[in-house]
Amino acid sequence: MAPKKAPVEEPPPEEAEPAEPPPPVEGDERELESGLKLVLRPNDVGKIWAQSDYASQSQLLTELLGLEVAHPAEARRDIVCDFHLFNLMHAKTLCLTQRQGAVFGTIMALVLDMMAGWPMHAESEGSELPDVPPLRERTFDETVAAPTAAQCFQQYERLLLQHSVNAPPSRLAIFGSSEARLLSDYASTTLFKHALLYQFCARCEREVQTLRFNIDLDRPVVPPDLATAKKKSSRTNTNNTPAADAESGAERQEKTTGDSVQEGPSEEDEIQRIVEEKLQETEARLQAKLEAREDAFRARQGQEAAGA
């Protein structure tokens, strides 16, 4: 009997080479050929520009950059949000494209990170999540001295020139010479002019001072008993007839006399009495002057008649 043949081992199947990921759609790229990782995609910049008011723009920008996690303090988060938003809106006023706005916003963000001592966006973004901003708090090493404004401007100049010269792949002509000049003027009069203020806001927490006051309040007095209340007399008389005046005067006198026995006159009655006395004195004084003038006038007429 012929010996059996040994089973022939089949060669293992060749592993298929992993397919290259499709290139990103135009406007959704996160990284340029120069190696610059964009903090915002061009289409994200277009979405921000499409918003009609500041509130919706800042809310969308905060979500895209993950500022609520990166900057838990509301004061610092608002400053960083306004910084990025004003940069993008200035790019829009210069009629830049969405891609140019994304590159300029990234350059300004990298310079701000360097100025504040935060880790760069390009270092903090993971390759496994290229479309998600760094979702962690931005901190800095207190032992490392903050860079000067001159050093930050050198970094800005290097990044801007790298994306203003057509020498791919390390250099890309994203901006023209006139656009680069306008952007440099803007950066000089905003970020670098107030570099120390930006460093202070980025590296120092806002001081919160709590003040407590002890205020002594008097206990309210007990209201008088309404059962013993009495109706006060009216100041003005509705009837102008002499009989009504005499009757009201008699009633007022009787009431005043009765009240004076029980309790002293009220403040309003005292004021009314003083006013009436002053009016009577004034009336008597004016009447005396009038009579004196009439007597003098009649005496002058008698003298003129006698002389004639």
mmCIF file of C-alpha atoms in Angstrom:
data_model
loop_
_atom_site.group_PDB
_atom_site.id
_atom_site.type_symbol
_atom_site.label_atom_id
_atom_site.label_comp_id
_atom_site.label_asym_id
_atom_site.label_seq_id
_atom_site.Cartn_x
_atom_site.Cartn_y
_atom_site.Cartn_z
ATOM 1 C CA MET A 1 0.000 0.000 0.000
ATOM 2 C CA ALA A 2 1.444 3.302 -1.062
ATOM 3 C CA PRO A 3 2.167 5.778 1.749
ATOM 4 C CA LYS A 4 -0.145 8.726 2.049
ATOM 5 C CA LYS A 5 1.110 12.087 0.956
ATOM 6 C CA ALA A 6 1.620 14.660 3.624
ATOM 7 C CA PRO A 7 -0.961 17.481 3.469
ATOM 8 C CA VAL A 8 0.366 20.508 1.723
ATOM 9 C CA GLU A 9 0.113 23.645 3.796
ATOM 10 C CA GLU A 10 -1.610 26.465 1.988
ATOM 11 C CA PRO A 11 0.234 29.780 2.081
ATOM 12 C CA PRO A 12 -1.400 32.343 4.349
ATOM 13 C CA PRO A 13 -3.485 34.902 2.498
ATOM 14 C CA GLU A 14 -1.709 38.093 1.799
ATOM 15 C CA GLU A 15 -2.830 40.910 4.027
ATOM 16 C CA ALA A 16 -4.514 43.608 2.072
ATOM 17 C CA GLU A 17 -2.791 46.914 2.325
ATOM 18 C CA PRO A 18 -4.879 49.431 4.271
ATOM 19 C CA ALA A 19 -6.627 51.755 1.949
ATOM 20 C CA GLU A 20 -5.497 55.302 2.133
ATOM 21 C CA PRO A 21 -8.089 57.554 3.711
ATOM 22 C CA PRO A 22 -9.853 59.708 1.180
ATOM 23 C CA PRO A 23 -8.614 63.259 0.984
ATOM 24 C CA PRO A 24 -10.704 65.692 2.991
ATOM 25 C CA VAL A 25 -13.375 67.611 1.208
ATOM 26 C CA GLU A 26 -12.354 71.103 0.231
ATOM 27 C CA GLY A 27 -13.066 73.329 3.181
ATOM 28 C CA ASP A 28 -12.945 70.508 5.752
ATOM 29 C CA GLU A 29 -9.168 70.079 5.888
ATOM 30 C CA ARG A 30 -7.656 70.337 9.338
ATOM 31 C CA GLU A 31 -3.958 70.329 8.338
ATOM 32 C CA LEU A 32 -2.123 72.097 5.523
ATOM 33 C CA GLU A 33 0.760 70.791 3.439
ATOM 34 C CA SER A 34 3.072 73.075 5.373
ATOM 35 C CA GLY A 35 2.302 71.145 8.561
ATOM 36 C CA LEU A 36 0.136 73.845 10.104
ATOM 37 C CA LYS A 37 -2.809 72.339 11.996
ATOM 38 C CA LEU A 38 -5.823 74.592 11.768
ATOM 39 C CA VAL A 39 -7.789 75.311 14.916
ATOM 40 C CA LEU A 40 -10.844 75.957 12.727
ATOM 41 C CA ARG A 41 -11.661 74.473 9.363
ATOM 42 C CA PRO A 42 -12.485 76.858 6.518
ATOM 43 C CA ASN A 43 -16.105 75.708 6.535
ATOM 44 C CA ASP A 44 -16.271 76.432 10.278
ATOM 45 C CA VAL A 45 -15.102 79.968 9.581
ATOM 46 C CA GLY A 46 -17.860 80.301 7.005
ATOM 47 C CA LYS A 47 -20.452 79.168 9.545
ATOM 48 C CA ILE A 48 -19.259 81.809 12.010
ATOM 49 C CA TRP A 49 -19.349 84.507 9.350
ATOM 50 C CA ALA A 50 -22.888 83.469 8.414
ATOM 51 C CA GLN A 51 -24.223 84.218 11.910
ATOM 52 C CA SER A 52 -26.038 87.540 12.178
ATOM 53 C CA ASP A 53 -25.340 88.594 15.770
ATOM 54 C CA TYR A 54 -22.540 88.515 18.311
ATOM 55 C CA ALA A 55 -24.274 86.093 20.698
ATOM 56 C CA SER A 56 -24.706 83.343 18.109
ATOM 57 C CA GLN A 57 -21.176 83.867 16.768
ATOM 58 C CA SER A 58 -19.553 83.589 20.194
ATOM 59 C CA GLN A 59 -21.675 80.556 21.113
ATOM 60 C CA LEU A 60 -20.720 78.714 17.919
ATOM 61 C CA LEU A 61 -17.047 79.629 18.307
ATOM 62 C CA THR A 62 -17.043 78.409 21.917
ATOM 63 C CA GLU A 63 -18.460 75.058 20.819
ATOM 64 C CA LEU A 64 -16.031 74.629 17.916
ATOM 65 C CA LEU A 65 -12.940 75.429 19.999
ATOM 66 C CA GLY A 66 -14.114 73.683 23.162
ATOM 67 C CA LEU A 67 -13.493 76.807 25.228
ATOM 68 C CA GLU A 68 -15.785 75.759 28.079
ATOM 69 C CA VAL A 69 -13.429 72.877 28.904
ATOM 70 C CA ALA A 70 -10.205 74.639 27.948
ATOM 71 C CA HIS A 71 -11.039 77.712 30.046
ATOM 72 C CA PRO A 72 -13.429 76.943 32.929
ATOM 73 C CA ALA A 73 -13.164 80.505 34.262
ATOM 74 C CA GLU A 74 -15.855 82.550 32.540
ATOM 75 C CA ALA A 75 -13.860 85.790 32.535
ATOM 76 C CA ARG A 76 -10.872 84.236 30.754
ATOM 77 C CA ARG A 77 -13.109 82.265 28.404
ATOM 78 C CA ASP A 78 -14.869 85.447 27.284
ATOM 79 C CA ILE A 79 -11.526 87.157 26.624
ATOM 80 C CA VAL A 80 -10.207 84.248 24.542
ATOM 81 C CA CYS A 81 -13.502 83.955 22.655
ATOM 82 C CA ASP A 82 -13.512 87.663 21.798
ATOM 83 C CA PHE A 83 -9.869 87.427 20.712
ATOM 84 C CA HIS A 84 -10.581 84.673 18.167
ATOM 85 C CA LEU A 85 -13.878 86.210 17.077
ATOM 86 C CA PHE A 86 -12.440 89.676 16.415
ATOM 87 C CA ASN A 87 -9.586 88.139 14.408
ATOM 88 C CA LEU A 88 -12.044 86.282 12.191
ATOM 89 C CA MET A 89 -14.310 89.299 11.765
ATOM 90 C CA HIS A 90 -11.332 91.470 10.803
ATOM 91 C CA ALA A 91 -10.395 88.889 8.181
ATOM 92 C CA LYS A 92 -13.944 89.143 6.864
ATOM 93 C CA THR A 93 -13.716 92.951 6.634
ATOM 94 C CA LEU A 94 -10.560 92.525 4.523
ATOM 95 C CA CYS A 95 -12.568 90.314 2.124
ATOM 96 C CA LEU A 96 -10.368 87.278 2.793
ATOM 97 C CA THR A 97 -11.534 83.792 1.867
ATOM 98 C CA GLN A 98 -12.639 81.247 4.430
ATOM 99 C CA ARG A 99 -9.340 79.381 4.024
ATOM 100 C CA GLN A 100 -7.353 82.563 4.568
ATOM 101 C CA GLY A 101 -9.447 83.375 7.635
ATOM 102 C CA ALA A 102 -8.809 79.905 9.074
ATOM 103 C CA VAL A 103 -5.038 80.219 8.540
ATOM 104 C CA PHE A 104 -4.891 83.720 10.024
ATOM 105 C CA GLY A 105 -6.972 82.625 13.015
ATOM 106 C CA THR A 106 -4.612 79.693 13.585
ATOM 107 C CA ILE A 107 -1.513 81.906 13.409
ATOM 108 C CA MET A 108 -2.973 84.318 15.949
ATOM 109 C CA ALA A 109 -4.034 81.406 18.187
ATOM 110 C CA LEU A 110 -0.513 79.933 18.142
ATOM 111 C CA VAL A 111 0.997 83.299 19.024
ATOM 112 C CA LEU A 112 -1.473 83.725 21.891
ATOM 113 C CA ASP A 113 -0.597 80.225 23.159
ATOM 114 C CA MET A 114 3.083 81.102 23.065
ATOM 115 C CA MET A 115 2.481 84.430 24.786
ATOM 116 C CA ALA A 116 0.436 82.803 27.563
ATOM 117 C CA GLY A 117 2.688 79.767 27.960
ATOM 118 C CA TRP A 118 -0.069 77.308 27.011
ATOM 119 C CA PRO A 119 0.725 74.154 25.006
ATOM 120 C CA MET A 120 0.463 74.796 21.297
ATOM 121 C CA HIS A 121 -2.613 73.577 19.455
ATOM 122 C CA ALA A 122 -0.406 71.556 17.110
ATOM 123 C CA GLU A 123 1.082 69.720 20.108
ATOM 124 C CA SER A 124 -2.169 69.164 21.978
ATOM 125 C CA GLU A 125 -4.311 67.805 19.145
ATOM 126 C CA GLY A 126 -4.188 64.031 18.732
ATOM 127 C CA SER A 127 -3.856 62.362 15.365
ATOM 128 C CA GLU A 128 -6.683 59.973 16.195
ATOM 129 C CA LEU A 129 -9.120 62.880 16.529
ATOM 130 C CA PRO A 130 -8.078 65.340 13.858
ATOM 131 C CA ASP A 131 -11.439 67.114 13.769
ATOM 132 C CA VAL A 132 -11.884 67.738 17.495
ATOM 133 C CA PRO A 133 -10.247 70.615 19.374
ATOM 134 C CA PRO A 134 -8.254 69.776 22.519
ATOM 135 C CA LEU A 135 -10.833 69.095 25.225
ATOM 136 C CA ARG A 136 -8.707 69.799 28.287
ATOM 137 C CA GLU A 137 -7.935 72.777 30.427
ATOM 138 C CA ARG A 138 -5.235 75.085 29.141
ATOM 139 C CA THR A 139 -2.577 75.536 31.823
ATOM 140 C CA PHE A 140 1.008 76.787 31.862
ATOM 141 C CA ASP A 141 4.214 76.034 33.733
ATOM 142 C CA GLU A 142 4.723 78.706 36.370
ATOM 143 C CA THR A 143 8.450 77.960 36.583
ATOM 144 C CA VAL A 144 9.006 78.969 32.953
ATOM 145 C CA ALA A 145 9.262 82.678 32.265
ATOM 146 C CA ALA A 146 6.768 84.133 29.836
ATOM 147 C CA PRO A 147 8.185 85.032 26.413
ATOM 148 C CA THR A 148 8.584 88.659 25.497
ATOM 149 C CA ALA A 149 6.542 90.493 22.894
ATOM 150 C CA ALA A 150 9.549 90.525 20.552
ATOM 151 C CA GLN A 151 9.860 86.736 20.705
ATOM 152 C CA CYS A 152 6.145 86.327 20.030
ATOM 153 C CA PHE A 153 6.359 88.700 17.075
ATOM 154 C CA GLN A 154 9.211 86.647 15.604
ATOM 155 C CA GLN A 155 6.993 83.572 15.800
ATOM 156 C CA TYR A 156 4.148 85.480 14.140
ATOM 157 C CA GLU A 157 6.455 86.759 11.412
ATOM 158 C CA ARG A 158 7.805 83.269 10.726
ATOM 159 C CA LEU A 159 4.338 81.741 10.406
ATOM 160 C CA LEU A 160 3.023 84.569 8.239
ATOM 161 C CA LEU A 161 5.996 84.445 5.860
ATOM 162 C CA GLN A 162 5.711 80.666 5.693
ATOM 163 C CA HIS A 163 2.213 81.088 4.302
ATOM 164 C CA SER A 164 2.904 84.085 2.055
ATOM 165 C CA VAL A 165 5.549 82.557 -0.246
ATOM 166 C CA ASN A 166 4.793 80.030 -2.975
ATOM 167 C CA ALA A 167 7.347 77.270 -2.334
ATOM 168 C CA PRO A 168 5.359 74.079 -1.617
ATOM 169 C CA PRO A 169 5.154 71.969 0.359
ATOM 170 C CA SER A 170 6.934 73.775 3.216
ATOM 171 C CA ARG A 171 5.712 77.211 2.129
ATOM 172 C CA LEU A 172 2.297 78.072 0.751
ATOM 173 C CA ALA A 173 1.087 81.279 -0.841
ATOM 174 C CA ILE A 174 -2.056 81.617 1.264
ATOM 175 C CA PHE A 175 -1.742 85.414 1.558
ATOM 176 C CA GLY A 176 -0.584 88.022 -0.887
ATOM 177 C CA SER A 177 1.926 90.721 -0.014
ATOM 178 C CA SER A 178 -0.737 93.391 0.498
ATOM 179 C CA GLU A 179 -2.874 91.066 2.618
ATOM 180 C CA ALA A 180 0.116 90.100 4.769
ATOM 181 C CA ARG A 181 0.894 93.789 5.313
ATOM 182 C CA LEU A 182 -2.682 94.558 6.393
ATOM 183 C CA LEU A 183 -2.764 91.585 8.755
ATOM 184 C CA SER A 184 0.570 92.602 10.283
ATOM 185 C CA ASP A 185 -0.706 96.127 10.902
ATOM 186 C CA TYR A 186 -3.765 94.695 12.624
ATOM 187 C CA ALA A 187 -1.720 92.337 14.802
ATOM 188 C CA SER A 188 0.707 95.119 15.755
ATOM 189 C CA THR A 189 -2.051 97.478 16.905
ATOM 190 C CA THR A 190 -4.013 94.834 18.835
ATOM 191 C CA LEU A 191 -2.216 91.773 20.194
ATOM 192 C CA PHE A 192 1.370 93.019 20.326
ATOM 193 C CA LYS A 193 0.430 96.522 21.471
ATOM 194 C CA HIS A 194 -1.308 95.044 24.524
ATOM 195 C CA ALA A 195 0.942 91.995 24.960
ATOM 196 C CA LEU A 196 1.420 92.485 28.701
ATOM 197 C CA LEU A 197 -2.321 92.836 29.228
ATOM 198 C CA TYR A 198 -2.989 89.608 27.324
ATOM 199 C CA GLN A 199 -0.315 87.821 29.358
ATOM 200 C CA PHE A 200 -1.848 89.080 32.581
ATOM 201 C CA CYS A 201 -5.344 87.910 31.575
ATOM 202 C CA ALA A 202 -4.037 84.524 30.422
ATOM 203 C CA ARG A 203 -1.670 83.733 33.297
ATOM 204 C CA CYS A 204 -3.311 85.384 36.319
ATOM 205 C CA GLU A 205 -6.624 84.445 37.824
ATOM 206 C CA ARG A 206 -9.085 87.220 38.502
ATOM 207 C CA GLU A 207 -9.087 88.167 42.163
ATOM 208 C CA VAL A 208 -12.433 87.785 43.861
ATOM 209 C CA GLN A 209 -13.002 89.760 47.041
ATOM 210 C CA THR A 210 -16.031 89.052 49.184
ATOM 211 C CA LEU A 211 -17.285 91.893 51.358
ATOM 212 C CA ARG A 212 -19.818 91.350 54.124
ATOM 213 C CA PHE A 213 -21.693 94.106 55.922
ATOM 214 C CA ASN A 214 -23.709 94.018 59.128
ATOM 215 C CA ILE A 215 -26.623 96.417 58.975
ATOM 216 C CA ASP A 216 -28.625 97.200 62.106
ATOM 217 C CA LEU A 217 -32.310 97.587 61.392
ATOM 218 C CA ASP A 218 -34.718 99.152 63.873
ATOM 219 C CA ARG A 219 -37.715 97.118 64.817
ATOM 220 C CA PRO A 220 -40.840 98.771 63.355
ATOM 221 C CA VAL A 221 -43.060 100.536 65.882
ATOM 222 C CA VAL A 222 -46.431 99.102 66.774
ATOM 223 C CA PRO A 223 -49.183 100.836 64.764
ATOM 224 C CA PRO A 224 -51.782 102.776 66.798
ATOM 225 C CA ASP A 225 -55.093 101.226 67.656
ATOM 226 C CA LEU A 226 -57.580 101.948 64.884
ATOM 227 C CA ALA A 227 -60.493 101.712 67.335
ATOM 228 C CA THR A 228 -59.495 105.063 68.859
ATOM 229 C CA ALA A 229 -58.992 106.785 65.483
ATOM 230 C CA LYS A 230 -60.821 110.050 64.776
ATOM 231 C CA LYS A 231 -61.614 111.730 61.507
ATOM 232 C CA LYS A 232 -59.496 114.817 60.831
ATOM 233 C CA SER A 233 -61.093 118.082 59.797
ATOM 234 C CA SER A 234 -60.765 119.116 56.172
ATOM 235 C CA ARG A 235 -58.438 122.028 55.419
ATOM 236 C CA THR A 236 -60.636 123.592 52.750
ATOM 237 C CA ASN A 237 -64.314 124.450 53.045
ATOM 238 C CA THR A 238 -66.510 123.267 50.218
ATOM 239 C CA ASN A 239 -69.284 125.778 51.065
ATOM 240 C CA ASN A 240 -68.456 129.471 50.749
ATOM 241 C CA THR A 241 -71.687 130.893 52.224
ATOM 242 C CA PRO A 242 -71.414 133.015 55.374
ATOM 243 C CA ALA A 243 -73.822 130.730 57.223
ATOM 244 C CA ALA A 244 -71.800 127.685 56.290
ATOM 245 C CA ASP A 245 -68.600 129.481 57.297
ATOM 246 C CA ALA A 246 -70.067 130.459 60.653
ATOM 247 C CA GLU A 247 -71.434 126.979 61.230
ATOM 248 C CA SER A 248 -68.197 125.302 60.254
ATOM 249 C CA GLY A 249 -66.255 127.774 62.394
ATOM 250 C CA ALA A 250 -68.460 127.030 65.392
ATOM 251 C CA GLU A 251 -68.157 123.304 64.839
ATOM 252 C CA ARG A 252 -64.418 123.643 64.424
ATOM 253 C CA GLN A 253 -64.180 125.698 67.614
ATOM 254 C CA GLU A 254 -66.294 123.196 69.548
ATOM 255 C CA LYS A 255 -64.304 120.297 68.138
ATOM 256 C CA THR A 256 -61.020 122.021 68.866
ATOM 257 C CA THR A 257 -62.161 122.787 72.403
ATOM 258 C CA GLY A 258 -63.294 119.210 72.914
ATOM 259 C CA ASP A 259 -60.137 117.787 71.454
ATOM 260 C CA SER A 260 -57.948 120.081 73.520
ATOM 261 C CA VAL A 261 -59.494 118.664 76.657
ATOM 262 C CA GLN A 262 -58.737 115.125 75.566
ATOM 263 C CA GLU A 263 -55.468 115.611 73.683
ATOM 264 C CA GLY A 264 -53.341 118.405 72.193
ATOM 265 C CA PRO A 265 -53.995 119.864 68.714
ATOM 266 C CA SER A 266 -52.644 117.924 65.783
ATOM 267 C CA GLU A 267 -49.783 119.169 63.648
ATOM 268 C CA GLU A 268 -52.031 119.972 60.697
ATOM 269 C CA ASP A 269 -54.397 122.027 62.881
ATOM 270 C CA GLU A 270 -51.473 123.952 64.330
ATOM 271 C CA ILE A 271 -50.135 124.739 60.863
ATOM 272 C CA GLN A 272 -53.556 125.850 59.689
ATOM 273 C CA ARG A 273 -53.936 128.137 62.723
ATOM 274 C CA ILE A 274 -50.535 129.758 62.115
ATOM 275 C CA VAL A 275 -51.362 130.328 58.440
ATOM 276 C CA GLU A 276 -54.685 131.957 59.304
ATOM 277 C CA GLU A 277 -53.021 134.271 61.834
ATOM 278 C CA LYS A 278 -50.415 135.331 59.291
ATOM 279 C CA LEU A 279 -53.111 136.011 56.715
ATOM 280 C CA GLN A 280 -55.058 138.162 59.164
ATOM 281 C CA GLU A 281 -51.944 140.149 60.087
ATOM 282 C CA THR A 282 -51.090 140.696 56.421
ATOM 283 C CA GLU A 283 -54.652 141.739 55.605
ATOM 284 C CA ALA A 284 -54.704 144.275 58.483
ATOM 285 C CA ARG A 285 -51.353 145.721 57.443
ATOM 286 C CA LEU A 286 -52.424 146.132 53.816
ATOM 287 C CA GLN A 287 -55.744 147.687 54.862
ATOM 288 C CA ALA A 288 -53.914 150.239 57.049
ATOM 289 C CA LYS A 289 -51.623 151.200 54.155
ATOM 290 C CA LEU A 290 -54.589 151.571 51.839
ATOM 291 C CA GLU A 291 -56.438 153.840 54.274
ATOM 292 C CA ALA A 292 -53.313 155.983 54.805
ATOM 293 C CA ARG A 293 -52.948 156.495 51.051
ATOM 294 C CA GLU A 294 -56.615 157.437 50.695
ATOM 295 C CA ASP A 295 -56.291 160.016 53.514
ATOM 296 C CA ALA A 296 -53.183 161.515 51.900
ATOM 297 C CA PHE A 297 -54.913 161.682 48.524
ATOM 298 C CA ARG A 298 -57.959 163.459 49.978
ATOM 299 C CA ALA A 299 -55.758 165.958 51.872
ATOM 300 C CA ARG A 300 -53.880 166.774 48.638
ATOM 301 C CA GLN A 301 -57.188 167.361 46.835
ATOM 302 C CA GLY A 302 -58.364 169.712 49.625
ATOM 303 C CA GLN A 303 -55.136 171.747 49.416
ATOM 304 C CA GLU A 304 -55.438 172.091 45.634
ATOM 305 C CA ALA A 305 -59.084 173.222 45.926
ATOM 306 C CA ALA A 306 -58.184 175.835 48.566
ATOM 307 C CA GLY A 307 -55.336 177.224 46.456
ATOM 308 C CA ALA A 308 -57.548 177.550 43.417
#
